[in-house]
Amino acid sequence: MIEGLPAGDGVPGEMVLAGYFVAVTASLNGSAVPRRAGLTTASDCLVDRLPEDGYWFAGAPEALAACRSLPVPAGARLYALLVPSDHVDGFAADVVAAGTDEPVLLAHLDRRAGLPVGEGAEDGREIGWEVLGYDDGLLHSWLCNNPHEAGVRELGVATDPDRGLLPGGEAAARVAAWANARRDTKPVTWFPAALIEWDTPVEGRTGPVASEAPVRRAAQPWWRRTSWRTGPSRAVGAPVEVR
């Protein structure tokens, strides 16, 4: 359990564990997004997930075990995504409406099981908050849907200079409410979420770190990645350029 972040049963103000995932931070460049060398997010649009399919995992041991047979970049880390219980319904409804295969997310979000965070992993810590929305098998970030500049201007919020994350739940909730009220963002239910990170390198086929990211398929901008189950993905660790 992460101190100060109880996994709840639907009581407003508590946190619900959505699932675990392994990801690699990305370099983000573009005119309408914050430039970050180590962008950290649960969004499938902006970072690479391991395995390449981007599966969610019910526990830390399952997530780590799934990477052991893969070439793993040095920057890969284990994460957990936590959602405030009063924002869970909208997230779950969008998953159901999409009709995609998300057994982990639905089990956690629908049952509000109060599953413990950190099982099988030590030293996890909250690194910040973000604003996400689920659509057609993808988690989208408010950073990749153009409202960032307007949000900074209208709400006075700012993401941190290293990871691109918001400083706390209050700021993230304000951004989510603002994004849901707009008509120029992706038609999803935007919700705030906290990220937990474990600093231990993820062990892969070549050991805990790898000197280079493996080259898989040609890089593609995020707006062409319509589905992480069928669409092309960029090479793990490659920069993301948003035009």
Coordinates of N, CA and C in Angstrom, one line a residue:
M1 N 0.8 -1.2 0.0 CA 0.0 0.0 0.0 C 0.9 1.3 0.0
I2 N 0.6 2.2 -0.8 CA 1.3 3.5 -0.9 C 0.7 4.4 0.2
E3 N 1.6 4.9 1.1 CA 1.1 5.8 2.1 C 0.3 7.0 1.6
G4 N -0.8 7.2 2.1 CA -1.7 8.4 1.7 C -2.5 8.1 0.5
L5 N -2.5 6.9 -0.1 CA -3.3 6.6 -1.2 C -4.0 5.3 -1.0
P6 N -5.1 5.3 -0.1 CA -5.8 4.1 0.1 C -6.6 3.6 -1.1
A7 N -6.6 2.3 -1.4 CA -7.4 1.8 -2.4 C -8.8 1.6 -1.9
G8 N -9.8 2.3 -2.5 CA -11.1 2.4 -1.9 C -12.2 1.5 -2.5
D9 N -13.4 1.6 -1.9 CA -14.5 0.7 -2.4 C -15.6 1.6 -3.0
G10 N -15.2 2.8 -3.5 CA -16.2 3.6 -4.1 C -16.5 4.9 -3.3
V11 N -15.9 5.0 -2.1 CA -16.1 6.2 -1.3 C -15.4 7.4 -1.9
P12 N -16.1 8.5 -2.1 CA -15.5 9.7 -2.7 C -14.2 10.1 -1.9
G13 N -13.2 10.4 -2.7 CA -11.9 10.8 -2.0 C -10.9 9.7 -1.9
E14 N -11.4 8.4 -2.0 CA -10.4 7.3 -2.0 C -9.9 7.0 -3.4
M15 N -8.9 6.1 -3.4 CA -8.3 5.8 -4.7 C -8.5 4.3 -5.0
V16 N -8.8 4.1 -6.3 CA -9.0 2.7 -6.8 C -7.8 2.4 -7.7
L17 N -7.3 1.2 -7.5 CA -6.2 0.7 -8.4 C -6.7 0.3 -9.7
A18 N -6.3 0.9 -10.8 CA -6.8 0.5 -12.1 C -6.0 -0.7 -12.7
G19 N -4.7 -0.7 -12.4 CA -3.8 -1.8 -12.8 C -2.4 -1.4 -12.9
Y20 N -1.5 -2.4 -13.2 CA -0.1 -2.2 -13.3 C 0.3 -2.2 -14.8
F21 N 1.4 -1.5 -15.1 CA 1.9 -1.6 -16.4 C 3.4 -1.3 -16.4
V22 N 4.1 -1.7 -17.4 CA 5.5 -1.4 -17.6 C 5.7 -0.4 -18.8
A23 N 6.4 0.6 -18.6 CA 6.5 1.6 -19.7 C 7.9 2.2 -19.7
V24 N 8.2 2.9 -20.9 CA 9.5 3.6 -21.1 C 9.2 5.1 -21.2
T25 N 9.8 5.9 -20.5 CA 9.6 7.4 -20.7 C 10.0 7.8 -22.1
A26 N 9.4 8.9 -22.6 CA 9.6 9.3 -23.9 C 10.1 10.8 -24.0
S27 N 10.7 11.1 -25.1 CA 11.0 12.5 -25.4 C 9.9 13.1 -26.2
L28 N 9.3 14.2 -25.7 CA 8.1 14.8 -26.4 C 8.5 16.1 -26.9
N29 N 8.2 16.3 -28.2 CA 8.5 17.6 -28.9 C 7.3 18.0 -29.7
G30 N 7.0 19.3 -29.7 CA 6.0 19.8 -30.5 C 5.6 21.2 -30.1
S31 N 4.8 21.9 -30.9 CA 4.5 23.3 -30.7 C 3.3 23.5 -29.7
A32 N 2.4 22.5 -29.6 CA 1.2 22.6 -28.8 C 1.3 21.7 -27.6
V33 N 2.4 21.2 -27.3 CA 2.6 20.3 -26.1 C 3.8 20.8 -25.3
P34 N 3.9 20.4 -24.0 CA 5.1 20.8 -23.3 C 6.3 19.9 -23.7
R35 N 7.4 20.5 -24.0 CA 8.6 19.7 -24.4 C 9.2 19.1 -23.1
R36 N 9.3 17.7 -23.1 CA 9.8 17.0 -22.0 C 10.7 15.9 -22.5
A37 N 11.9 15.8 -21.9 CA 12.8 14.7 -22.3 C 12.4 13.4 -21.6
G38 N 11.8 13.4 -20.5 CA 11.4 12.2 -19.8 C 9.9 12.1 -19.5
L39 N 9.1 12.3 -20.5 CA 7.7 12.3 -20.3 C 7.2 11.0 -19.7
T40 N 6.4 11.0 -18.7 CA 6.0 9.8 -18.0 C 4.4 9.9 -17.9
T41 N 3.8 8.8 -18.5 CA 2.4 8.8 -18.6 C 1.8 7.4 -18.8
A42 N 0.6 7.2 -18.5 CA -0.1 5.9 -18.8 C -0.7 5.9 -20.2
S43 N -0.6 7.0 -20.9 CA -1.2 7.1 -22.2 C -0.5 6.3 -23.2
D44 N -1.2 5.4 -23.9 CA -0.7 4.6 -25.0 C -0.2 5.4 -26.1
C45 N -0.7 6.7 -26.3 CA -0.3 7.5 -27.4 C 1.1 8.0 -27.3
L46 N 1.6 8.2 -26.1 CA 2.8 9.0 -26.0 C 4.0 8.2 -25.5
V47 N 3.8 7.1 -24.9 CA 4.9 6.2 -24.4 C 4.8 4.8 -24.9
D48 N 5.8 4.1 -24.9 CA 5.8 2.6 -25.2 C 5.5 1.8 -24.0
R49 N 4.7 0.8 -24.1 CA 4.4 -0.1 -23.1 C 5.0 -1.5 -23.4
L50 N 5.3 -2.2 -22.3 CA 5.9 -3.5 -22.5 C 5.0 -4.5 -21.7
P51 N 4.7 -5.7 -22.4 CA 5.0 -6.1 -23.8 C 4.5 -5.0 -24.8
E52 N 4.8 -5.2 -26.0 CA 4.5 -4.2 -27.0 C 3.0 -4.0 -27.2
D53 N 2.2 -5.0 -26.9 CA 0.8 -4.9 -27.0 C 0.2 -3.9 -26.0
G54 N 0.9 -3.6 -24.9 CA 0.5 -2.7 -23.9 C -0.5 -3.2 -22.9
Y55 N -0.4 -4.4 -22.5 CA -1.4 -5.0 -21.6 C -1.3 -4.4 -20.2
W56 N -2.5 -4.4 -19.6 CA -2.6 -4.1 -18.2 C -2.4 -5.4 -17.4
F57 N -1.9 -5.3 -16.2 CA -1.7 -6.4 -15.3 C -2.4 -6.2 -14.0
A58 N -2.9 -7.3 -13.4 CA -3.6 -7.3 -12.1 C -2.6 -7.1 -11.0
G59 N -1.4 -7.5 -11.1 CA -0.4 -7.4 -10.0 C 1.0 -7.1 -10.6
A60 N 1.8 -6.7 -9.7 CA 3.2 -6.4 -10.0 C 4.0 -7.6 -10.5
P61 N 3.8 -8.8 -9.8 CA 4.6 -9.9 -10.3 C 4.2 -10.3 -11.7
E62 N 3.0 -10.2 -12.1 CA 2.6 -10.6 -13.5 C 3.2 -9.6 -14.5
A63 N 3.2 -8.3 -14.2 CA 3.8 -7.3 -15.1 C 5.3 -7.6 -15.3
L64 N 6.0 -7.8 -14.2 CA 7.4 -8.0 -14.3 C 7.7 -9.3 -15.0
A65 N 7.0 -10.4 -14.7 CA 7.2 -11.7 -15.4 C 7.0 -11.6 -16.9
A66 N 6.1 -10.8 -17.3 CA 5.8 -10.7 -18.8 C 6.9 -10.0 -19.6
C67 N 7.8 -9.3 -18.8 CA 8.9 -8.6 -19.5 C 10.2 -9.5 -19.5
R68 N 10.3 -10.5 -18.8 CA 11.6 -11.2 -18.6 C 12.1 -11.9 -19.9
S69 N 11.2 -12.2 -20.8 CA 11.7 -12.8 -22.1 C 11.8 -11.8 -23.2
L70 N 11.7 -10.5 -22.8 CA 11.8 -9.4 -23.8 C 13.1 -8.6 -23.7
P71 N 13.6 -8.0 -24.8 CA 14.7 -7.0 -24.7 C 14.1 -5.8 -24.0
V72 N 14.6 -5.4 -22.9 CA 14.0 -4.3 -22.1 C 15.0 -3.1 -22.1
P73 N 14.5 -1.9 -22.6 CA 15.4 -0.7 -22.5 C 15.7 -0.3 -21.0
A74 N 16.8 0.4 -20.8 CA 17.2 0.7 -19.5 C 16.2 1.6 -18.8
G75 N 15.4 2.4 -19.5 CA 14.5 3.3 -18.8 C 13.2 2.7 -18.5
A76 N 12.9 1.4 -18.8 CA 11.7 0.8 -18.5 C 11.5 0.7 -16.9
R77 N 10.3 1.0 -16.5 CA 9.9 0.9 -15.1 C 8.5 0.3 -14.9
L78 N 8.3 -0.2 -13.7 CA 7.0 -0.6 -13.3 C 6.1 0.5 -12.8
Y79 N 4.9 0.6 -13.2 CA 4.0 1.7 -12.7 C 2.6 1.1 -12.3
A80 N 1.9 1.8 -11.4 CA 0.6 1.5 -11.1 C -0.2 2.8 -11.3
L81 N -1.5 2.7 -11.9 CA -2.4 3.8 -12.1 C -3.5 3.7 -11.1
L82 N -3.7 4.8 -10.3 CA -4.7 4.9 -9.4 C -5.7 6.0 -9.8
V83 N -7.0 5.8 -9.6 CA -8.0 6.7 -10.0 C -8.9 7.1 -8.8
P84 N -9.2 8.3 -8.6 CA -10.1 8.7 -7.5 C -11.4 8.0 -7.7
S85 N -12.0 7.4 -6.6 CA -13.2 6.6 -6.7 C -14.4 7.3 -7.3
D86 N -14.4 8.6 -7.1 CA -15.6 9.4 -7.7 C -15.4 9.7 -9.2
H87 N -14.3 9.2 -9.8 CA -14.1 9.4 -11.2 C -14.1 8.0 -11.9
V88 N -14.2 6.9 -11.2 CA -14.1 5.6 -11.7 C -15.3 5.3 -12.7
D89 N -16.5 5.7 -12.4 CA -17.6 5.3 -13.2 C -17.5 5.8 -14.7
G90 N -17.0 7.0 -14.9 CA -16.9 7.5 -16.2 C -15.8 6.7 -17.0
F91 N -14.7 6.4 -16.3 CA -13.6 5.6 -16.9 C -14.2 4.2 -17.3
A92 N -14.8 3.6 -16.4 CA -15.3 2.2 -16.6 C -16.4 2.2 -17.8
A93 N -17.3 3.2 -17.8 CA -18.3 3.3 -18.8 C -17.7 3.4 -20.2
D94 N -16.6 4.2 -20.3 CA -16.0 4.3 -21.6 C -15.3 3.0 -22.1
V95 N -14.7 2.3 -21.1 CA -14.1 1.0 -21.4 C -15.2 0.0 -22.0
V96 N -16.4 0.0 -21.3 CA -17.5 -0.9 -21.7 C -18.0 -0.5 -23.0
A97 N -18.2 0.8 -23.2 CA -18.7 1.3 -24.5 C -17.8 1.0 -25.7
A98 N -16.5 1.0 -25.4 CA -15.5 0.7 -26.5 C -15.6 -0.8 -26.9
G99 N -16.0 -1.6 -26.1 CA -16.1 -3.1 -26.4 C -14.8 -3.7 -26.6
T100 N -13.7 -3.1 -26.0 CA -12.4 -3.7 -26.1 C -12.2 -4.7 -25.0
D101 N -11.2 -5.6 -25.2 CA -10.9 -6.6 -24.2 C -10.0 -6.1 -23.1
E102 N -10.6 -5.7 -22.0 CA -9.8 -5.1 -20.9 C -10.2 -5.8 -19.6
P103 N -9.9 -7.0 -19.4 CA -10.3 -7.8 -18.2 C -9.8 -7.2 -16.9
V104 N -8.5 -6.7 -16.9 CA -7.9 -6.2 -15.7 C -8.6 -4.9 -15.3
L105 N -8.7 -3.9 -16.3 CA -9.4 -2.7 -16.0 C -10.8 -2.9 -15.5
L106 N -11.6 -3.7 -16.1 CA -13.0 -3.9 -15.8 C -13.1 -4.6 -14.4
A107 N -12.2 -5.5 -14.1 CA -12.3 -6.2 -12.8 C -12.0 -5.2 -11.7
H108 N -11.0 -4.3 -11.9 CA -10.7 -3.4 -10.9 C -11.7 -2.3 -10.7
L109 N -12.1 -1.7 -11.9 CA -12.9 -0.5 -11.9 C -14.4 -0.9 -11.6
D110 N -14.9 -2.0 -12.1 CA -16.3 -2.4 -11.8 C -16.5 -2.9 -10.4
R111 N -15.6 -3.7 -9.9 CA -15.8 -4.3 -8.6 C -15.4 -3.4 -7.5
R112 N -14.6 -2.4 -7.8 CA -14.0 -1.5 -6.7 C -13.4 -2.4 -5.6
A113 N -12.6 -3.3 -6.0 CA -12.2 -4.4 -5.1 C -11.3 -3.9 -4.0
G114 N -10.8 -2.7 -4.0 CA -9.9 -2.3 -3.0 C -8.6 -3.1 -3.0
L115 N -8.1 -3.4 -4.2 CA -6.9 -4.2 -4.3 C -5.7 -3.5 -3.8
P116 N -4.8 -4.1 -3.1 CA -3.6 -3.4 -2.5 C -2.6 -3.0 -3.6
V117 N -2.0 -1.8 -3.4 CA -1.0 -1.3 -4.4 C 0.4 -1.7 -3.8
G118 N 1.2 -2.2 -4.7 CA 2.6 -2.5 -4.2 C 2.8 -4.0 -3.9
E119 N 1.8 -4.9 -4.1 CA 2.0 -6.3 -3.9 C 3.0 -6.8 -4.8
G120 N 4.1 -7.5 -4.2 CA 5.2 -8.0 -4.9 C 6.2 -7.0 -5.4
A121 N 6.1 -5.8 -5.0 CA 7.1 -4.8 -5.3 C 7.3 -3.9 -4.1
E122 N 8.5 -3.4 -4.0 CA 8.9 -2.5 -2.9 C 9.2 -1.1 -3.4
D123 N 9.0 -0.2 -2.5 CA 9.5 1.2 -2.7 C 8.8 2.0 -3.8
G124 N 7.6 1.7 -4.0 CA 6.8 2.5 -5.0 C 6.6 3.9 -4.4
R125 N 6.5 4.9 -5.3 CA 6.2 6.2 -4.8 C 5.4 7.0 -5.8
E126 N 4.6 7.9 -5.3 CA 3.8 8.7 -6.2 C 4.7 9.7 -6.9
I127 N 4.6 9.8 -8.2 CA 5.4 10.8 -9.0 C 4.7 11.9 -9.5
G128 N 3.3 11.9 -9.5 CA 2.5 13.0 -10.0 C 1.2 12.5 -10.5
W129 N 0.4 13.5 -11.0 CA -0.9 13.2 -11.5 C -1.0 13.6 -13.0
E130 N -2.0 13.0 -13.7 CA -2.2 13.3 -15.1 C -3.7 13.3 -15.3
V131 N -4.1 13.6 -16.5 CA -5.5 13.6 -16.9 C -5.6 12.8 -18.2
L132 N -6.5 11.7 -18.1 CA -6.6 10.7 -19.2 C -8.0 10.5 -19.6
G133 N -8.2 9.9 -20.8 CA -9.5 9.5 -21.3 C -9.4 8.3 -22.1
Y134 N -10.3 7.3 -22.0 CA -10.2 6.1 -22.7 C -11.1 6.1 -23.9
D135 N -10.6 5.6 -25.1 CA -11.3 5.6 -26.3 C -10.8 4.5 -27.2
D136 N -11.6 3.6 -27.6 CA -11.3 2.6 -28.6 C -10.0 1.8 -28.3
G137 N -9.8 1.4 -27.1 CA -8.6 0.6 -26.7 C -7.4 1.5 -26.3
L138 N -7.5 2.8 -26.4 CA -6.4 3.6 -26.0 C -6.7 4.5 -24.9
L139 N -5.7 4.7 -24.0 CA -5.7 5.8 -23.0 C -5.1 7.1 -23.7
H140 N -5.9 8.1 -23.8 CA -5.4 9.4 -24.3 C -5.0 10.3 -23.1
S141 N -4.1 11.1 -23.4 CA -3.7 12.2 -22.4 C -4.1 13.5 -22.8
W142 N -4.4 14.4 -21.9 CA -4.8 15.8 -22.3 C -3.6 16.5 -23.0
L143 N -2.4 15.9 -22.8 CA -1.2 16.5 -23.5 C -1.2 16.3 -25.0
C144 N -1.9 15.2 -25.4 CA -1.8 14.8 -26.8 C -3.2 15.2 -27.5
N145 N -4.0 16.0 -26.9 CA -5.2 16.4 -27.5 C -5.4 17.9 -27.6
N146 N -4.3 18.6 -27.6 CA -4.3 20.0 -27.8 C -4.8 21.0 -26.8
P147 N -5.3 20.6 -25.6 CA -5.8 21.6 -24.7 C -4.7 22.1 -23.8
H148 N -3.5 21.6 -23.9 CA -2.5 22.0 -22.8 C -2.3 23.5 -22.7
E149 N -2.0 24.1 -23.9 CA -1.7 25.5 -23.8 C -2.9 26.3 -23.3
A150 N -4.1 26.0 -23.7 CA -5.3 26.7 -23.2 C -5.5 26.4 -21.7
G151 N -5.2 25.2 -21.3 CA -5.3 24.9 -19.8 C -4.4 25.7 -19.0
V152 N -3.1 25.8 -19.4 CA -2.2 26.6 -18.7 C -2.6 28.0 -18.6
R153 N -3.1 28.5 -19.7 CA -3.5 29.9 -19.8 C -4.8 30.2 -19.0
E154 N -5.8 29.3 -19.1 CA -7.1 29.6 -18.5 C -7.2 29.1 -17.0
L155 N -6.4 28.0 -16.7 CA -6.5 27.5 -15.3 C -5.3 27.8 -14.4
G156 N -4.3 28.3 -15.1 CA -3.1 28.6 -14.3 C -2.4 27.4 -13.8
V157 N -2.6 26.2 -14.4 CA -1.9 25.0 -13.9 C -0.6 24.8 -14.8
A158 N 0.3 24.0 -14.3 CA 1.5 23.8 -15.0 C 2.0 22.4 -14.7
T159 N 2.5 21.7 -15.7 CA 3.1 20.4 -15.5 C 4.6 20.6 -15.1
D160 N 5.2 19.5 -14.5 CA 6.5 19.7 -14.0 C 7.5 19.6 -15.2
P161 N 8.7 20.2 -15.0 CA 9.6 20.4 -16.1 C 10.2 19.1 -16.6
D162 N 10.2 18.0 -15.8 CA 10.9 16.8 -16.2 C 9.9 15.7 -16.8
R163 N 8.8 15.5 -16.1 CA 8.0 14.3 -16.5 C 6.7 14.8 -17.2
G164 N 6.3 16.0 -17.1 CA 5.1 16.5 -17.7 C 3.8 16.2 -16.9
L165 N 4.0 15.9 -15.6 CA 2.9 15.6 -14.7 C 2.4 16.8 -13.9
L166 N 1.2 16.7 -13.5 CA 0.6 17.7 -12.6 C 1.0 17.5 -11.2
P167 N 1.0 18.5 -10.3 CA 1.6 18.3 -9.0 C 0.7 17.6 -8.0
G168 N -0.6 17.6 -8.3 CA -1.5 16.9 -7.3 C -2.9 16.7 -7.8
G169 N -3.7 16.0 -7.0 CA -5.1 15.6 -7.4 C -6.0 16.8 -7.7
E170 N -5.8 17.9 -6.9 CA -6.7 19.0 -7.1 C -6.5 19.7 -8.5
A171 N -5.3 19.9 -8.9 CA -5.0 20.4 -10.2 C -5.5 19.5 -11.3
A172 N -5.3 18.2 -11.1 CA -5.7 17.2 -12.1 C -7.2 17.2 -12.2
A173 N -7.9 17.3 -11.1 CA -9.4 17.3 -11.1 C -9.9 18.5 -11.8
R174 N -9.3 19.7 -11.6 CA -9.7 20.9 -12.3 C -9.5 20.8 -13.8
V175 N -8.4 20.2 -14.2 CA -8.1 20.1 -15.7 C -9.2 19.1 -16.3
A176 N -9.5 18.0 -15.6 CA -10.4 17.0 -16.1 C -11.8 17.6 -16.3
A177 N -12.3 18.4 -15.3 CA -13.6 19.0 -15.4 C -13.6 20.0 -16.5
W178 N -12.5 20.8 -16.6 CA -12.4 21.8 -17.7 C -12.4 21.1 -19.1
A179 N -11.7 20.0 -19.2 CA -11.6 19.3 -20.5 C -12.9 18.7 -20.9
N180 N -13.7 18.2 -19.9 CA -15.0 17.6 -20.1 C -16.0 18.6 -20.6
A181 N -15.8 19.9 -20.2 CA -16.7 20.9 -20.5 C -16.5 21.5 -21.9
R182 N -15.3 21.2 -22.5 CA -14.9 21.8 -23.8 C -15.5 20.9 -24.9
R183 N -15.6 21.5 -26.1 CA -16.0 20.8 -27.3 C -14.9 20.6 -28.3
D184 N -13.7 21.0 -28.0 CA -12.6 20.8 -28.9 C -11.6 19.8 -28.5
T185 N -12.0 18.9 -27.5 CA -11.1 17.8 -27.1 C -11.7 16.5 -27.6
K186 N -11.0 15.4 -27.5 CA -11.5 14.1 -27.9 C -12.8 13.8 -27.0
P187 N -13.8 13.2 -27.6 CA -15.1 12.9 -26.9 C -15.0 11.7 -26.0
V188 N -14.2 11.9 -24.9 CA -14.0 10.9 -23.9 C -14.4 11.5 -22.6
T189 N -14.5 10.6 -21.6 CA -14.7 11.1 -20.2 C -13.3 11.3 -19.6
W190 N -12.8 12.6 -19.5 CA -11.5 12.9 -18.9 C -11.6 12.7 -17.4
F191 N -10.5 12.1 -16.9 CA -10.5 11.8 -15.4 C -9.0 12.0 -14.9
P192 N -8.9 12.4 -13.6 CA -7.6 12.6 -13.0 C -7.1 11.2 -12.5
A193 N -5.8 11.0 -12.5 CA -5.2 9.8 -12.1 C -3.8 10.0 -11.5
A194 N -3.4 9.2 -10.6 CA -2.1 9.3 -10.0 C -1.2 8.2 -10.5
L195 N 0.0 8.5 -10.7 CA 1.0 7.4 -11.1 C 1.9 7.1 -10.0
I196 N 2.1 5.8 -9.8 CA 3.1 5.2 -8.8 C 4.2 4.6 -9.6
E197 N 5.4 4.9 -9.3 CA 6.6 4.3 -10.0 C 7.5 3.6 -9.0
W198 N 8.1 2.5 -9.5 CA 9.1 1.7 -8.8 C 10.4 2.0 -9.5
D199 N 11.5 2.4 -8.8 CA 12.7 2.8 -9.4 C 13.6 1.6 -9.9
T200 N 13.3 0.4 -9.4 CA 14.1 -0.8 -9.8 C 14.0 -1.0 -11.3
P201 N 15.1 -1.2 -12.0 CA 15.0 -1.5 -13.4 C 14.3 -2.8 -13.6
V202 N 13.5 -2.8 -14.7 CA 12.8 -4.0 -15.1 C 13.7 -5.0 -15.8
E203 N 13.7 -6.2 -15.3 CA 14.6 -7.2 -15.8 C 14.1 -7.8 -17.1
G204 N 14.9 -7.9 -18.1 CA 14.5 -8.4 -19.4 C 15.5 -9.5 -19.9
R205 N 15.3 -9.9 -21.1 CA 16.1 -11.0 -21.7 C 17.6 -10.7 -21.6
T206 N 18.0 -9.4 -21.7 CA 19.4 -9.1 -21.6 C 19.9 -8.6 -20.3
G207 N 19.0 -8.8 -19.3 CA 19.4 -8.3 -17.9 C 18.6 -7.1 -17.5
P208 N 18.9 -6.5 -16.4 CA 18.1 -5.4 -15.9 C 18.1 -4.2 -16.8
V209 N 19.2 -4.0 -17.6 CA 19.2 -2.8 -18.5 C 19.7 -3.3 -19.8
A210 N 19.4 -2.5 -20.9 CA 19.8 -2.8 -22.2 C 20.5 -1.5 -22.7
S211 N 21.6 -1.7 -23.6 CA 22.3 -0.5 -24.0 C 21.5 0.3 -25.1
E212 N 20.7 -0.4 -25.9 CA 19.9 0.2 -26.9 C 18.5 -0.3 -26.9
A213 N 17.5 0.5 -27.3 CA 16.2 0.0 -27.5 C 16.1 -0.8 -28.8
P214 N 15.4 -2.0 -28.8 CA 15.3 -2.7 -30.0 C 14.4 -2.0 -31.0
V215 N 14.9 -2.1 -32.3 CA 14.1 -1.5 -33.4 C 13.1 -2.5 -33.9
R216 N 11.8 -2.1 -33.9 CA 10.8 -3.0 -34.3 C 10.2 -2.6 -35.6
R217 N 9.3 -1.6 -35.6 CA 8.7 -1.1 -36.8 C 9.0 0.4 -36.9
A218 N 8.7 0.9 -38.1 CA 9.0 2.3 -38.3 C 8.2 3.2 -37.4
A219 N 8.8 4.3 -37.0 CA 8.1 5.3 -36.1 C 6.8 5.9 -36.8
Q220 N 5.8 6.1 -36.0 CA 4.6 6.7 -36.5 C 4.1 7.7 -35.5
P221 N 3.6 8.9 -35.9 CA 3.1 9.9 -35.0 C 1.9 9.4 -34.3
W222 N 1.6 9.9 -33.1 CA 0.6 9.3 -32.2 C -0.8 9.4 -32.9
W223 N -1.1 10.4 -33.8 CA -2.4 10.5 -34.3 C -2.7 9.4 -35.3
R224 N -1.7 8.6 -35.8 CA -2.0 7.5 -36.7 C -2.1 6.2 -35.9
R225 N -1.9 6.2 -34.6 CA -2.0 5.0 -33.8 C -3.5 4.8 -33.3
T226 N -4.3 4.3 -34.2 CA -5.8 4.3 -33.9 C -6.1 3.2 -32.9
S227 N -5.3 2.2 -32.8 CA -5.6 1.1 -31.8 C -4.3 0.4 -31.5
W228 N -4.0 0.2 -30.2 CA -2.7 -0.4 -29.9 C -2.8 -1.9 -30.1
R229 N -4.0 -2.4 -30.4 CA -4.0 -3.9 -30.7 C -3.7 -4.2 -32.2
T230 N -4.0 -3.2 -33.1 CA -3.9 -3.5 -34.5 C -3.0 -2.5 -35.2
G231 N -2.8 -1.3 -34.7 CA -2.1 -0.3 -35.4 C -0.6 -0.4 -35.2
P232 N 0.2 0.4 -36.0 CA 1.7 0.4 -35.9 C 2.1 1.1 -34.7
S233 N 3.3 0.8 -34.2 CA 3.8 1.5 -33.0 C 5.2 1.9 -33.4
R234 N 5.7 2.9 -32.7 CA 7.1 3.4 -32.9 C 8.0 2.4 -32.2
A235 N 9.3 2.5 -32.6 CA 10.3 1.7 -31.9 C 10.4 2.2 -30.4
V236 N 10.6 1.2 -29.5 CA 10.6 1.5 -28.1 C 11.7 2.5 -27.8
G237 N 11.4 3.6 -27.1 CA 12.4 4.6 -26.7 C 12.5 5.7 -27.7
A238 N 11.9 5.6 -28.9 CA 12.0 6.6 -29.9 C 11.3 7.9 -29.5
P239 N 11.8 9.1 -29.8 CA 11.1 10.3 -29.5 C 9.8 10.4 -30.1
V240 N 8.9 11.1 -29.5 CA 7.5 11.4 -30.0 C 7.5 12.8 -30.5
E241 N 7.2 13.1 -31.7 CA 7.1 14.4 -32.3 C 5.6 14.7 -32.6
V242 N 5.1 15.8 -31.9 CA 3.8 16.2 -32.2 C 3.8 17.5 -33.0
R243 N 3.2 17.4 -34.1 CA 3.2 18.6 -35.0 C 2.1 19.5 -34.7

